[in-house]
Coordinates of N, CA, C and O in Angstrom, one line a residue:
M1 N -31.8 3.4 51.6 CA -31.2 1.8 50.8 C -29.5 2.7 50.4 O -29.7 3.7 49.1
A2 N -28.2 2.7 50.7 CA -27.1 2.9 50.2 C -26.8 2.7 48.9 O -27.0 1.6 48.3
E3 N -26.4 3.3 47.7 CA -25.9 3.3 46.5 C -24.9 2.7 46.4 O -23.7 2.8 47.3
K4 N -24.4 1.4 45.6 CA -23.4 0.7 45.4 C -22.2 1.5 45.4 O -22.1 2.3 44.2
K5 N -21.1 1.5 45.6 CA -20.0 2.0 45.3 C -19.3 1.4 44.0 O -19.6 0.5 43.5
N6 N -19.0 2.6 43.0 CA -18.2 2.1 41.8 C -17.1 2.5 42.2 O -16.0 3.6 42.2
I7 N -16.5 1.3 42.3 CA -14.7 1.1 42.4 C -14.5 1.4 40.8 O -14.6 0.8 39.7
L8 N -13.3 2.6 40.6 CA -12.6 2.8 39.6 C -11.5 3.0 40.2 O -10.7 3.1 41.2
T9 N -10.4 2.6 39.0 CA -9.0 3.1 39.2 C -8.8 4.4 38.7 O -9.7 5.3 38.2
Y10 N -7.2 4.9 38.9 CA -7.3 6.6 38.4 C -7.3 6.8 37.1 O -7.7 7.7 36.6
E11 N -7.3 5.7 35.9 CA -7.3 6.0 34.5 C -8.8 5.7 34.6 O -9.3 6.6 33.7
G12 N -9.6 4.7 34.9 CA -10.9 5.0 34.9 C -11.4 6.4 35.2 O -12.2 7.0 34.3
L13 N -10.9 6.8 36.2 CA -11.5 8.2 36.6 C -11.4 9.2 36.1 O -12.4 10.2 35.7
K14 N -10.5 9.3 35.5 CA -9.8 10.3 34.1 C -10.6 10.1 33.2 O -11.1 11.0 32.5
A15 N -10.7 9.2 33.0 CA -11.5 8.9 31.4 C -12.9 9.3 31.4 O -13.5 9.7 30.5
L16 N -13.7 8.8 32.8 CA -15.3 9.1 32.7 C -15.2 11.1 32.9 O -16.4 11.6 32.6
E17 N -14.2 11.4 33.8 CA -14.4 13.0 33.8 C -14.3 13.5 32.3 O -14.4 14.5 32.1
E18 N -13.2 13.0 31.4 CA -12.9 13.6 30.0 C -14.0 13.4 29.4 O -14.6 14.4 28.8
E19 N -14.9 12.5 29.5 CA -16.3 12.2 28.8 C -17.0 13.3 28.8 O -17.6 13.3 28.0
L20 N -17.1 13.1 30.2 CA -18.0 14.2 30.8 C -17.9 15.4 30.3 O -19.1 16.4 30.0
Q21 N -16.6 16.2 30.8 CA -16.5 17.4 30.2 C -16.9 17.4 28.8 O -17.2 18.5 28.1
D22 N -16.2 16.4 27.8 CA -16.5 16.6 26.1 C -18.1 16.7 26.2 O -18.4 17.5 25.2
L23 N -18.7 16.0 27.0 CA -20.5 16.0 26.5 C -21.0 17.1 26.8 O -21.7 17.5 26.4
K24 N -20.7 17.8 28.0 CA -21.0 19.0 28.7 C -20.7 20.1 27.7 O -21.4 21.2 27.6
L25 N -19.5 20.1 27.4 CA -18.7 21.5 26.4 C -19.0 21.6 25.0 O -19.2 22.7 24.4
N26 N -18.8 20.0 24.8 CA -18.8 20.1 23.3 C -20.1 19.6 22.5 O -20.5 19.9 21.8
R27 N -20.5 18.2 22.9 CA -21.4 17.6 22.5 C -22.8 18.3 22.6 O -23.7 18.4 21.8
R28 N -22.9 19.1 23.9 CA -24.3 20.0 23.9 C -24.5 20.8 22.6 O -25.4 21.3 22.9
K29 N -23.1 21.5 23.0 CA -23.6 22.7 21.8 C -23.6 21.8 20.2 O -24.3 23.0 19.5
Q30 N -22.9 20.8 20.0 CA -23.2 20.6 18.5 C -24.5 20.1 18.4 O -25.0 20.2 17.5
V31 N -25.2 19.4 19.2 CA -26.6 18.6 18.9 C -27.5 20.3 19.2 O -28.8 20.4 18.4
A32 N -27.2 21.4 20.2 CA -28.1 22.5 19.9 C -28.1 23.1 18.7 O -29.2 23.5 18.3
I33 N -26.9 23.0 18.1 CA -26.8 23.6 16.7 C -27.4 23.1 15.5 O -28.0 23.5 15.1
K34 N -27.7 21.6 15.7 CA -28.5 21.0 15.0 C -30.1 21.0 15.1 O -30.4 21.1 14.1
I35 N -30.6 21.2 16.7 CA -31.8 21.2 16.6 C -32.0 22.7 15.8 O -33.1 23.0 15.5
K36 N -31.1 23.7 16.3 CA -31.5 25.1 15.2 C -31.7 25.2 14.2 O -32.9 25.6 13.5
E37 N -30.9 24.2 13.2 CA -30.8 24.2 12.2 C -31.9 23.5 11.5 O -32.8 23.9 10.6
A38 N -32.5 22.6 12.0 CA -33.5 21.6 11.9 C -35.0 22.4 12.0 O -35.9 22.2 11.5
R39 N -35.0 23.1 13.0 CA -36.0 24.1 13.3 C -36.1 25.2 12.2 O -37.5 25.6 11.9
E40 N -35.3 25.5 11.7 CA -35.5 26.6 10.8 C -35.8 26.0 9.2 O -36.0 26.6 8.5
Q41 N -36.0 24.6 9.2 CA -36.6 24.0 8.2 C -37.9 24.3 7.7 O -38.4 23.6 6.9
G42 N -38.4 24.6 9.5 CA -40.0 24.6 9.1 C -40.7 24.0 10.0 O -40.4 23.5 11.0
D43 N -41.7 23.0 9.3 CA -42.5 22.2 10.1 C -41.9 21.0 10.8 O -41.1 19.9 10.3
L44 N -41.7 20.8 11.9 CA -41.6 20.2 13.0 C -41.8 18.7 13.0 O -41.6 17.6 13.4
S45 N -43.2 18.4 12.7 CA -43.9 17.2 12.7 C -43.7 16.2 11.4 O -43.7 15.3 11.9
E46 N -42.9 16.7 10.7 CA -42.4 15.6 9.4 C -41.1 16.1 9.3 O -40.5 15.6 8.1
N47 N -40.2 16.4 10.4 CA -38.6 16.8 10.3 C -38.0 15.8 11.1 O -38.0 15.7 12.0
A48 N -37.5 14.9 9.9 CA -36.6 13.8 10.4 C -35.1 14.6 11.1 O -34.8 13.5 12.4
E49 N -34.6 15.0 10.9 CA -33.5 16.0 11.3 C -33.8 16.4 12.8 O -32.5 16.1 13.4
Y50 N -34.8 17.1 12.8 CA -35.3 17.6 14.1 C -35.3 16.5 15.3 O -34.8 16.3 16.3
D51 N -36.0 15.3 14.9 CA -36.1 14.0 15.8 C -35.1 13.8 15.7 O -34.7 13.1 17.3
A52 N -33.9 13.1 15.5 CA -32.7 13.0 15.1 C -31.7 13.7 16.3 O -31.5 13.0 17.1
A53 N -32.1 14.9 15.9 CA -31.4 16.0 16.9 C -31.9 15.9 18.3 O -31.0 16.0 19.6
K54 N -33.1 15.9 18.5 CA -33.6 15.7 19.8 C -33.6 14.2 20.6 O -33.2 14.5 21.7
D55 N -33.4 12.9 19.8 CA -32.8 11.9 20.4 C -31.5 12.1 20.8 O -31.7 11.3 21.6
E56 N -30.8 12.8 19.8 CA -29.6 12.6 20.2 C -29.0 13.4 21.4 O -28.2 13.4 22.2
Q57 N -29.9 14.5 21.7 CA -29.6 15.1 22.7 C -30.3 14.9 24.1 O -29.6 14.8 25.2
R58 N -31.1 13.8 23.8 CA -31.7 12.8 25.2 C -30.5 12.1 25.6 O -30.3 11.8 27.0
D59 N -30.0 11.3 24.4 CA -28.9 10.1 24.8 C -27.6 11.0 25.6 O -27.2 10.2 26.2
I60 N -27.6 12.1 24.8 CA -26.3 12.9 25.4 C -26.9 13.0 27.2 O -25.8 13.1 28.2
E61 N -27.8 13.6 27.4 CA -28.4 14.1 28.7 C -28.3 12.8 29.8 O -27.9 13.1 30.7
L62 N -28.9 11.3 28.9 CA -28.5 10.5 29.7 C -27.5 10.1 30.4 O -27.3 9.4 31.8
R63 N -26.3 10.1 29.4 CA -24.8 9.6 29.5 C -24.6 10.8 30.4 O -23.7 10.3 31.1
I64 N -24.6 12.0 30.6 CA -24.2 13.1 31.5 C -24.8 12.6 33.0 O -23.9 12.7 33.7
E65 N -26.0 12.3 32.9 CA -26.6 11.7 34.4 C -26.2 10.7 34.9 O -25.7 10.4 36.5
E66 N -25.9 9.3 33.7 CA -25.1 8.4 34.3 C -23.7 8.5 34.8 O -23.3 8.2 36.0
I67 N -23.0 9.2 34.0 CA -21.5 9.4 34.6 C -21.4 10.2 35.9 O -20.8 10.2 36.7
D68 N -22.5 11.3 35.9 CA -22.5 12.0 37.2 C -23.0 11.3 38.4 O -22.3 11.0 39.5
K69 N -23.5 10.0 38.2 CA -24.1 9.2 39.1 C -22.6 8.3 39.6 O -22.5 8.2 40.9
I70 N -22.1 7.9 38.6 CA -21.3 6.8 38.9 C -20.0 7.7 39.5 O -19.2 7.0 40.8
L71 N -19.4 9.2 39.4 CA -18.8 9.6 40.0 C -19.1 10.0 41.3 O -18.2 10.1 42.1
K72 N -20.1 10.5 41.6 CA -20.6 10.4 42.9 C -20.7 9.5 43.9 O -20.1 9.9 44.9
N73 N -20.9 8.1 43.4 CA -20.6 7.0 43.8 C -19.2 6.2 43.9 O -18.9 5.6 44.5
A74 N -18.2 7.2 43.4 CA -16.9 6.5 42.6 C -15.8 6.2 44.1 O -16.0 7.0 45.2
E75 N -15.4 5.0 44.0 CA -14.3 4.9 44.9 C -12.9 4.7 44.4 O -12.9 3.7 43.5
V76 N -12.0 5.5 44.2 CA -11.0 5.1 43.7 C -9.8 4.4 44.2 O -9.3 4.6 45.5
V77 N -9.3 3.2 43.6 CA -8.6 2.5 44.0 C -7.1 3.1 43.8 O -6.8 3.3 42.5
D78 N -6.2 3.2 44.6 CA -4.8 3.9 44.4 C -3.9 2.7 44.3 O -3.5 1.9 44.9
E79 N -3.5 2.7 42.7 CA -3.0 1.8 42.3 C -1.4 1.5 42.9 O -0.4 0.5 43.0
E80 N -0.8 2.6 43.7 CA 0.5 2.6 44.2 C 0.3 1.8 45.4 O 1.4 1.2 45.8
D81 N -0.9 2.0 46.0 CA -1.0 0.9 47.4 C -1.3 -0.2 46.8 O -1.5 -1.1 47.8
V82 N -1.5 -0.9 45.7 CA -2.2 -2.2 45.8 C -1.2 -3.3 46.3 O 0.3 -3.3 45.7
D83 N -1.4 -4.3 46.9 CA -0.4 -5.3 47.6 C 0.0 -6.2 46.5 O -1.1 -6.8 45.9
L84 N 0.9 -6.2 46.1 CA 1.4 -7.6 45.0 C 1.5 -8.8 45.2 O 1.8 -9.6 44.7
D85 N 1.2 -9.0 46.9 CA 0.9 -10.5 46.8 C 0.0 -11.5 46.7 O 0.0 -12.8 46.6
A86 N -1.2 -10.7 46.9 CA -2.5 -11.4 46.1 C -3.1 -10.2 45.1 O -3.0 -9.2 45.2
I87 N -4.0 -11.2 44.6 CA -4.5 -10.3 43.2 C -5.8 -9.5 44.0 O -6.6 -9.8 44.8
S88 N -6.0 -8.4 43.8 CA -6.8 -7.0 44.2 C -6.9 -6.4 42.6 O -6.6 -6.3 41.7
I89 N -8.1 -5.5 42.7 CA -8.3 -4.6 42.0 C -7.3 -3.2 42.0 O -6.6 -2.8 42.7
G90 N -6.8 -3.1 40.5 CA -5.9 -2.4 40.2 C -4.5 -3.1 40.0 O -3.5 -2.6 39.1
C91 N -4.5 -4.6 39.7 CA -3.5 -5.2 39.6 C -3.5 -5.7 38.0 O -4.7 -6.0 37.6
T92 N -2.2 -6.0 37.2 CA -2.3 -6.5 36.0 C -1.7 -7.8 36.0 O -1.0 -8.2 37.0
V93 N -2.4 -9.0 35.5 CA -2.1 -10.4 35.8 C -2.0 -10.9 34.5 O -2.8 -11.0 34.0
L94 N -0.6 -11.9 34.7 CA -0.6 -12.5 33.7 C -1.1 -14.0 33.9 O -0.5 -14.5 35.0
L95 N -1.7 -14.5 33.0 CA -2.2 -16.0 33.4 C -1.8 -16.8 32.2 O -1.7 -16.5 31.2
R96 N -2.0 -18.2 32.7 CA -1.7 -19.2 31.5 C -2.9 -19.9 31.6 O -3.3 -20.9 32.8
D97 N -3.9 -20.2 30.6 CA -4.9 -21.1 30.2 C -4.4 -22.6 30.3 O -3.3 -22.8 29.3
I98 N -4.3 -23.4 31.2 CA -3.7 -24.5 31.2 C -4.1 -25.6 30.4 O -3.1 -26.3 29.7
E99 N -5.3 -25.5 29.7 CA -5.7 -26.6 28.7 C -5.3 -26.5 27.2 O -4.7 -27.3 26.7
F100 N -5.3 -25.0 27.3 CA -4.6 -24.4 25.7 C -3.2 -24.2 25.6 O -2.9 -23.9 24.7
D101 N -2.5 -23.6 26.7 CA -1.2 -23.7 27.1 C -1.2 -21.8 26.4 O -0.2 -22.1 25.8
E102 N -2.3 -20.9 26.8 CA -2.0 -19.7 26.4 C -2.0 -19.1 27.4 O -2.4 -19.3 28.1
E103 N -1.2 -17.7 27.0 CA -0.9 -16.7 28.2 C -1.9 -15.8 27.6 O -1.8 -15.2 26.2
M104 N -2.3 -14.6 28.6 CA -3.3 -13.8 28.5 C -2.8 -12.8 29.7 O -2.7 -13.2 31.0
E105 N -2.9 -11.6 29.5 CA -2.9 -10.6 30.3 C -4.0 -9.7 30.6 O -4.8 -9.4 29.7
Y106 N -4.5 -9.8 31.9 CA -5.5 -8.7 32.3 C -5.4 -7.8 33.7 O -4.5 -8.0 34.1
K107 N -6.0 -6.8 33.2 CA -5.9 -5.7 34.5 C -7.4 -5.7 35.1 O -8.3 -5.8 34.3
I108 N -7.5 -5.9 36.3 CA -8.6 -6.4 37.3 C -8.8 -4.8 37.7 O -8.2 -4.4 38.3
V109 N -10.4 -4.7 37.0 CA -11.0 -3.4 37.3 C -12.3 -3.3 38.2 O -12.8 -4.4 38.4
G110 N -12.7 -2.1 38.4 CA -14.3 -2.2 38.6 C -15.1 -2.3 38.0 O -14.9 -2.5 36.6
S111 N -16.6 -3.2 38.2 CA -17.2 -3.4 36.8 C -17.6 -2.0 36.0 O -18.1 -2.2 34.6
T112 N -17.6 -0.9 36.1 CA -18.1 0.4 35.8 C -16.9 0.5 34.3 O -17.0 1.1 33.4
E113 N -15.5 0.2 34.8 CA -14.3 -0.1 33.8 C -14.5 -0.9 32.7 O -13.4 -0.9 32.2
A114 N -15.0 -2.1 33.3 CA -14.4 -3.4 32.8 C -14.5 -3.5 30.8 O -15.4 -2.7 30.5
D115 N -14.0 -3.7 30.3 CA -13.8 -3.6 28.8 C -12.8 -5.1 28.4 O -11.6 -5.0 28.0
C116 N -13.4 -6.3 28.0 CA -12.9 -7.0 27.9 C -11.7 -7.2 26.5 O -10.9 -7.9 26.4
L117 N -12.3 -6.5 25.9 CA -11.7 -6.4 24.5 C -10.6 -5.8 24.6 O -9.4 -5.7 23.7
N118 N -10.1 -4.6 25.8 CA -8.8 -4.0 26.0 C -8.4 -4.9 27.2 O -7.8 -3.9 27.7
G119 N -8.6 -5.8 27.4 CA -7.7 -6.8 28.8 C -8.7 -6.0 29.8 O -7.4 -6.3 30.9
K120 N -9.3 -5.5 29.9 CA -9.9 -5.0 31.6 C -11.0 -5.9 32.1 O -11.7 -5.6 31.3
I121 N -11.0 -6.6 33.0 CA -12.0 -7.3 33.7 C -12.6 -7.2 34.9 O -11.4 -6.6 36.0
S122 N -13.8 -7.3 34.9 CA -14.6 -6.5 36.4 C -14.2 -7.7 37.6 O -14.0 -8.7 37.1
N123 N -14.1 -6.9 38.7 CA -13.5 -7.9 40.2 C -14.8 -8.6 40.2 O -14.8 -9.4 40.9
E124 N -16.1 -8.6 39.6 CA -17.1 -9.1 39.6 C -17.6 -10.3 38.9 O -18.9 -10.9 38.8
S125 N -16.6 -10.2 37.7 CA -16.7 -11.2 36.6 C -16.7 -12.3 37.2 O -15.9 -12.7 37.7
P126 N -17.0 -13.9 36.6 CA -16.8 -14.8 37.0 C -14.9 -15.0 37.1 O -14.3 -15.6 38.3
V127 N -14.1 -14.4 36.2 CA -12.5 -14.8 36.0 C -12.4 -13.9 37.3 O -11.5 -14.2 38.1
G128 N -12.4 -12.7 37.4 CA -12.3 -11.4 38.6 C -12.6 -12.2 40.0 O -11.5 -11.8 40.5
V129 N -13.8 -12.8 40.0 CA -14.0 -13.3 41.1 C -13.0 -14.4 41.5 O -12.6 -14.7 43.0
A130 N -12.9 -15.2 41.0 CA -12.3 -16.3 41.1 C -10.3 -16.3 41.0 O -9.9 -16.7 42.1
L131 N -10.0 -15.0 40.6 CA -8.8 -14.3 40.9 C -8.6 -13.6 42.1 O -7.2 -13.8 42.3
I132 N -9.4 -12.7 42.3 CA -9.3 -12.0 43.6 C -8.7 -12.9 44.6 O -9.6 -13.7 45.1
G133 N -7.7 -12.3 45.6 CA -7.1 -12.8 46.7 C -6.5 -14.4 46.3 O -5.4 -14.5 47.2
S134 N -6.2 -14.3 44.9 CA -5.2 -15.6 45.0 C -3.5 -14.9 44.5 O -3.5 -13.7 44.5
K135 N -2.9 -16.0 44.5 CA -1.0 -15.5 44.6 C -0.9 -16.0 43.5 O -0.8 -17.1 42.6
E136 N 0.7 -15.5 43.0 CA 1.4 -16.1 42.1 C 1.8 -17.7 42.2 O 1.8 -17.7 43.5
G137 N 1.4 -18.0 40.9 CA 1.6 -19.7 41.2 C 0.4 -20.4 41.7 O 0.4 -21.8 41.4
D138 N -0.8 -20.0 41.8 CA -2.2 -20.4 41.8 C -2.6 -20.8 41.1 O -2.5 -20.1 39.8
Q139 N -3.3 -22.0 41.1 CA -4.5 -22.2 40.1 C -5.9 -22.0 40.6 O -6.1 -22.5 41.2
V140 N -6.5 -21.5 39.5 CA -7.8 -21.1 39.7 C -8.5 -21.9 38.7 O -8.4 -22.0 37.2
E141 N -9.8 -22.4 39.5 CA -11.0 -22.9 38.3 C -11.9 -21.5 38.5 O -12.5 -21.1 39.2
V142 N -12.4 -21.4 36.9 CA -13.6 -20.2 36.9 C -14.6 -21.5 35.8 O -14.5 -22.1 34.8
E143 N -15.7 -20.8 36.4 CA -16.9 -21.5 35.7 C -17.5 -20.7 34.3 O -18.0 -19.5 35.2
T144 N -17.3 -20.8 33.3 CA -18.0 -20.1 32.1 C -19.3 -20.2 32.4 O -20.3 -21.1 33.0
P145 N -20.2 -18.7 31.8 CA -21.7 -18.9 32.0 C -22.4 -20.1 31.0 O -23.4 -20.4 31.6
S146 N -21.4 -21.0 30.0 CA -22.0 -22.3 29.7 C -21.8 -23.1 30.6 O -22.2 -24.4 30.4
G147 N -21.6 -23.2 31.6 CA -21.1 -24.5 32.4 C -19.8 -24.9 32.7 O -19.7 -26.1 33.4
E148 N -19.1 -24.7 31.6 CA -17.8 -25.2 31.5 C -16.6 -24.8 32.5 O -16.8 -23.6 32.8
M149 N -15.8 -25.6 33.3 CA -14.7 -25.2 33.5 C -13.5 -24.9 33.0 O -12.9 -25.7 32.3
V150 N -12.9 -23.8 33.5 CA -11.4 -23.2 32.8 C -10.6 -23.6 33.8 O -11.0 -22.9 34.6
K151 N -9.1 -23.8 33.6 CA -8.0 -23.5 34.8 C -7.4 -22.7 34.6 O -6.8 -22.8 33.0
Y152 N -6.8 -21.6 35.4 CA -5.8 -20.6 34.8 C -4.8 -20.7 36.1 O -5.2 -21.3 37.2
E153 N -3.4 -20.4 35.3 CA -2.4 -20.8 36.3 C -2.0 -19.2 36.5 O -1.6 -18.4 35.0
I154 N -1.5 -18.5 37.9 CA -1.2 -17.0 37.7 C 0.1 -17.1 37.6 O 1.2 -17.9 38.4
L155 N 0.7 -16.5 36.3 CA 2.4 -16.3 36.3 C 2.9 -15.2 36.8 O 3.8 -15.4 37.5
S156 N 2.0 -14.2 37.0 CA 2.7 -12.7 37.7 C 1.6 -11.8 38.0 O 0.2 -11.7 37.3
I157 N 1.7 -11.3 39.2 CA 1.1 -10.1 39.3 C 1.8 -9.0 39.5 O 3.1 -8.7 39.9
K158 N 1.4 -7.6 38.8 CA 2.4 -6.7 39.0 C 1.1 -5.1 39.2 O 0.2 -5.4 38.7
R159 N 1.7 -4.2 39.5 CA 1.3 -3.1 39.2 C 0.9 -2.3 38.1 O 1.9 -2.4 37.4
T160 N -0.1 -1.7 37.7 CA -0.4 -1.4 36.5 C 0.2 0.0 36.3 O -0.2 0.9 37.3
P161 N 1.3 0.3 35.5 CA 1.7 1.6 35.4 C 0.6 3.0 34.8 O -0.3 2.4 34.3
L162 N 0.5 4.2 36.0 CA -0.3 5.3 35.4 C 0.0 5.3 34.2 O 1.0 5.8 33.7
A163 N -1.6 5.9 33.4 CA -1.5 6.5 32.2 C -0.9 7.7 32.4 O -1.0 8.3 33.0
E164 N 0.0 8.0 31.2 CA 0.5 9.7 30.9 C -0.7 10.5 30.5 O -1.4 10.0 29.6

């Protein structure tokens, strides 16, 4: 069975590559020093520092493995080629909540990069699914997890500037 492609923006790809490099070059060394220092304290059977350092080491290795898997199956969206006639991954969208007359801006990203607290919503989320393919001026209805319907008007679609 083929693994699912991880859709990433260029910004998301860079962030994962930087995290991976930090984990491999810095965090591994830091935890190795913690383990060495804990071993020097003697009896490992009752050494909480040793156990904590080994747990941290395990977590680091799991995250490295997870990032490697994501990057191996990554499909990078070239945001310069994003069609601005309709919403797609890599677009930044300005919406208006019709009921509350509030504007909000979201960047549409792949599920790997989603971070709603920073305005990045997944193309697989209920809002993302409703928005993909829609055009400026359209109104979309989104069913929330609680079953409530929310209506948005698409005010603008723009290309996200590349992070410096």
